[in-house]
């Protein structure tokens, strides 16, 4: 099922942990609506990086999948509002910089461990994006600079 021109439900719900353990990682109707908004944001990311492929490391996570990766229940991944991405040929910091420069309307963008970029939409369609920019690494969480 296509959620946008370049992103599918399958790629935004795929999980190695779920596949390996036979766990269900199927989103409900509300979560699918959130994933559609997220796919729209990822289209903006794709444009910001010059049309390069945007690879999804992690999108929607059921509670079981989310728990298995050690994430909090408050994670936007649980709602279908966040994705961890990488762009082949670009460093995660370059992806963050491209999104900021292009004014991609993200709720959060996080440079995580200099290994991937987390990006999200607000938890509800009525809420405006916060535009929050963060870094998470061994030193902790802090404002992106």
C-alpha atoms as a printed R data frame, in Angstrom:
    type eleno elety resid chain resno      x       y      z
1   ATOM     1    CA   UNK     A     1  0.000   0.000  0.000
2   ATOM     2    CA   UNK     A     2  1.458   3.359 -1.040
3   ATOM     3    CA   UNK     A     3  1.266   6.058  1.626
4   ATOM     4    CA   UNK     A     4  2.861   8.657 -0.649
5   ATOM     5    CA   UNK     A     5  4.579   8.716 -4.024
6   ATOM     6    CA   UNK     A     6  7.776   7.074 -2.735
7   ATOM     7    CA   UNK     A     7  6.899   5.446  0.590
8   ATOM     8    CA   UNK     A     8  4.860   2.344  1.373
9   ATOM     9    CA   UNK     A     9  3.123   0.986  4.436
10  ATOM    10    CA   UNK     A    10  5.374  -2.061  4.250
11  ATOM    11    CA   UNK     A    11  8.629  -0.086  4.519
12  ATOM    12    CA   UNK     A    12  7.283   2.089  7.335
13  ATOM    13    CA   UNK     A    13  6.191  -0.949  9.388
14  ATOM    14    CA   UNK     A    14  9.000  -3.399  8.615
15  ATOM    15    CA   UNK     A    15 10.883  -4.591 11.672
16  ATOM    16    CA   UNK     A    16 13.722  -7.077 11.929
17  ATOM    17    CA   UNK     A    17 12.692  -7.832 15.529
18  ATOM    18    CA   UNK     A    18  9.091  -8.547 14.483
19  ATOM    19    CA   UNK     A    19 10.209 -10.651 11.502
20  ATOM    20    CA   UNK     A    20 12.717 -12.635 13.557
21  ATOM    21    CA   UNK     A    21 10.266 -13.338 16.388
22  ATOM    22    CA   UNK     A    22  7.021 -13.637 14.421
23  ATOM    23    CA   UNK     A    23  5.520 -10.615 16.163
24  ATOM    24    CA   UNK     A    24  2.652  -8.609 14.705
25  ATOM    25    CA   UNK     A    25  3.647  -5.034 13.849
26  ATOM    26    CA   UNK     A    26  0.404  -4.000 12.142
27  ATOM    27    CA   UNK     A    27 -0.758  -0.423 12.785
28  ATOM    28    CA   UNK     A    28 -4.404   0.418 13.454
29  ATOM    29    CA   UNK     A    29 -6.415   2.941 11.386
30  ATOM    30    CA   UNK     A    30 -5.267   5.972 13.402
31  ATOM    31    CA   UNK     A    31 -1.652   4.872 13.184
32  ATOM    32    CA   UNK     A    32 -2.000   4.412  9.413
33  ATOM    33    CA   UNK     A    33 -3.317   7.973  9.136
34  ATOM    34    CA   UNK     A    34 -0.259   9.145 11.089
35  ATOM    35    CA   UNK     A    35  1.987   7.102  8.793
36  ATOM    36    CA   UNK     A    36  0.417   8.865  5.794
37  ATOM    37    CA   UNK     A    37  1.363  12.228  7.324
38  ATOM    38    CA   UNK     A    38  4.834  10.874  8.056
39  ATOM    39    CA   UNK     A    39  5.198   9.653  4.461
40  ATOM    40    CA   UNK     A    40  4.306  13.177  3.297
41  ATOM    41    CA   UNK     A    41  7.066  14.573  5.511
42  ATOM    42    CA   UNK     A    42  9.493  11.994  4.124
43  ATOM    43    CA   UNK     A    43  8.624  13.255  0.614
44  ATOM    44    CA   UNK     A    44  9.788  16.682  1.813
45  ATOM    45    CA   UNK     A    45 12.991  15.097  3.129
46  ATOM    46    CA   UNK     A    46 13.545  13.379 -0.229
47  ATOM    47    CA   UNK     A    47 13.206  16.744 -1.977
48  ATOM    48    CA   UNK     A    48 15.548  18.391  0.562
49  ATOM    49    CA   UNK     A    49 18.282  15.825 -0.169
50  ATOM    50    CA   UNK     A    50 18.044  16.316 -3.906
51  ATOM    51    CA   UNK     A    51 15.851  13.316 -4.686
52  ATOM    52    CA   UNK     A    52 18.256  10.755 -3.236
53  ATOM    53    CA   UNK     A    53 16.795   7.558 -1.769
54  ATOM    54    CA   UNK     A    54 15.565   7.883  1.815
55  ATOM    55    CA   UNK     A    55 15.973   4.533  3.559
56  ATOM    56    CA   UNK     A    56 13.798   3.695  6.561
57  ATOM    57    CA   UNK     A    57 15.655   2.018  9.446
58  ATOM    58    CA   UNK     A    58 12.623   2.098 11.729
59  ATOM    59    CA   UNK     A    59  9.126   3.514 11.397
60  ATOM    60    CA   UNK     A    60  6.021   2.332 13.238
61  ATOM    61    CA   UNK     A    61  6.655   0.068 16.230
62  ATOM    62    CA   UNK     A    62  4.050  -1.968 18.076
63  ATOM    63    CA   UNK     A    63  4.458  -1.996 21.854
64  ATOM    64    CA   UNK     A    64  6.210  -5.356 21.713
65  ATOM    65    CA   UNK     A    65  8.641  -4.216 19.002
66  ATOM    66    CA   UNK     A    66  9.231  -0.893 20.753
67  ATOM    67    CA   UNK     A    67  9.939  -2.623 24.070
68  ATOM    68    CA   UNK     A    68 12.331  -5.039 22.358
69  ATOM    69    CA   UNK     A    69 14.534  -2.170 21.139
70  ATOM    70    CA   UNK     A    70 14.555  -0.548 24.580
71  ATOM    71    CA   UNK     A    71 12.549   2.509 23.603
72  ATOM    72    CA   UNK     A    72 10.077   4.384 25.817
73  ATOM    73    CA   UNK     A    73  6.291   4.008 25.487
74  ATOM    74    CA   UNK     A    74  6.171   7.748 24.737
75  ATOM    75    CA   UNK     A    75  8.203   7.257 21.539
76  ATOM    76    CA   UNK     A    76  6.548   8.802 18.491
77  ATOM    77    CA   UNK     A    77  7.348   5.535 16.685
78  ATOM    78    CA   UNK     A    78  4.521   3.928 18.724
79  ATOM    79    CA   UNK     A    79  2.003   6.280 17.090
80  ATOM    80    CA   UNK     A    80  3.342   6.016 13.543
81  ATOM    81    CA   UNK     A    81  4.624   9.589 13.751
82  ATOM    82    CA   UNK     A    82  8.398   9.000 13.526
83  ATOM    83    CA   UNK     A    83 11.004   7.343 11.357
84  ATOM    84    CA   UNK     A    84 14.713   6.724 11.720
85  ATOM    85    CA   UNK     A    85 16.267   7.251  8.312
86  ATOM    86    CA   UNK     A    86 19.511   7.260  6.398
87  ATOM    87    CA   UNK     A    87 20.386   8.610  2.976
88  ATOM    88    CA   UNK     A    88 23.087   6.678  1.106
89  ATOM    89    CA   UNK     A    89 26.023   8.939  0.300
90  ATOM    90    CA   UNK     A    90 25.135  11.471  3.013
91  ATOM    91    CA   UNK     A    91 26.200  11.650  6.634
92  ATOM    92    CA   UNK     A    92 23.314  11.946  9.110
93  ATOM    93    CA   UNK     A    93 24.443  15.481 10.014
94  ATOM    94    CA   UNK     A    94 24.211  16.426  6.316
95  ATOM    95    CA   UNK     A    95 20.647  15.077  6.224
96  ATOM    96    CA   UNK     A    96 19.731  17.166  9.277
97  ATOM    97    CA   UNK     A    97 21.340  20.265  7.754
98  ATOM    98    CA   UNK     A    98 19.549  19.734  4.423
99  ATOM    99    CA   UNK     A    99 16.178  19.403  6.181
100 ATOM   100    CA   UNK     A   100 16.766  22.540  8.239
101 ATOM   101    CA   UNK     A   101 17.949  24.520  5.189
102 ATOM   102    CA   UNK     A   102 14.878  23.422  3.191
103 ATOM   103    CA   UNK     A   103 12.509  24.307  6.060
104 ATOM   104    CA   UNK     A   104 11.100  20.772  6.172
105 ATOM   105    CA   UNK     A   105  8.150  21.090  8.621
106 ATOM   106    CA   UNK     A   106  9.276  18.455 11.150
107 ATOM   107    CA   UNK     A   107  8.067  18.116 14.711
108 ATOM   108    CA   UNK     A   108 11.461  16.759 15.779
109 ATOM   109    CA   UNK     A   109 14.700  16.073 13.996
110 ATOM   110    CA   UNK     A   110 17.367  14.258 15.960
111 ATOM   111    CA   UNK     A   111 20.929  13.423 14.996
112 ATOM   112    CA   UNK     A   112 21.291  10.076 16.785
113 ATOM   113    CA   UNK     A   113 24.758   8.768 17.593
114 ATOM   114    CA   UNK     A   114 26.015  10.233 14.289
115 ATOM   115    CA   UNK     A   115 24.540   7.071 12.745
116 ATOM   116    CA   UNK     A   116 20.990   7.964 11.665
117 ATOM   117    CA   UNK     A   117 18.447  10.762 11.578
118 ATOM   118    CA   UNK     A   118 15.180  10.581 13.522
119 ATOM   119    CA   UNK     A   119 12.407  12.741 12.071
120 ATOM   120    CA   UNK     A   120  8.772  13.080 13.082
121 ATOM   121    CA   UNK     A   121  5.420  14.744 12.520
122 ATOM   122    CA   UNK     A   122  3.289  16.032 15.426
123 ATOM   123    CA   UNK     A   123  1.309  13.385 17.311
124 ATOM   124    CA   UNK     A   124 -1.976  14.800 15.994
125 ATOM   125    CA   UNK     A   125 -2.808  16.506 12.687
126 ATOM   126    CA   UNK     A   126 -4.164  19.562 14.505
127 ATOM   127    CA   UNK     A   127 -0.898  20.258 16.338
128 ATOM   128    CA   UNK     A   128  1.651  22.477 14.606
129 ATOM   129    CA   UNK     A   129  5.189  21.059 14.251
130 ATOM   130    CA   UNK     A   130  7.562  22.127 17.030
131 ATOM   131    CA   UNK     A   131 10.645  22.280 14.824
132 ATOM   132    CA   UNK     A   132 12.671  20.779 17.682
133 ATOM   133    CA   UNK     A   133 16.322  20.031 16.814
134 ATOM   134    CA   UNK     A   134 18.283  17.650 19.021
135 ATOM   135    CA   UNK     A   135 21.427  15.533 19.253
136 ATOM   136    CA   UNK     A   136 21.450  12.229 21.120
137 ATOM   137    CA   UNK     A   137 24.775  10.514 21.723
138 ATOM   138    CA   UNK     A   138 26.897   9.065 24.538
139 ATOM   139    CA   UNK     A   139 27.004  12.507 26.144
140 ATOM   140    CA   UNK     A   140 23.194  12.563 26.428
141 ATOM   141    CA   UNK     A   141 20.500  14.675 24.806
142 ATOM   142    CA   UNK     A   142 21.015  18.331 23.932
143 ATOM   143    CA   UNK     A   143 19.965  21.021 21.484
144 ATOM   144    CA   UNK     A   144 21.311  20.614 17.963
145 ATOM   145    CA   UNK     A   145 23.984  23.156 17.097
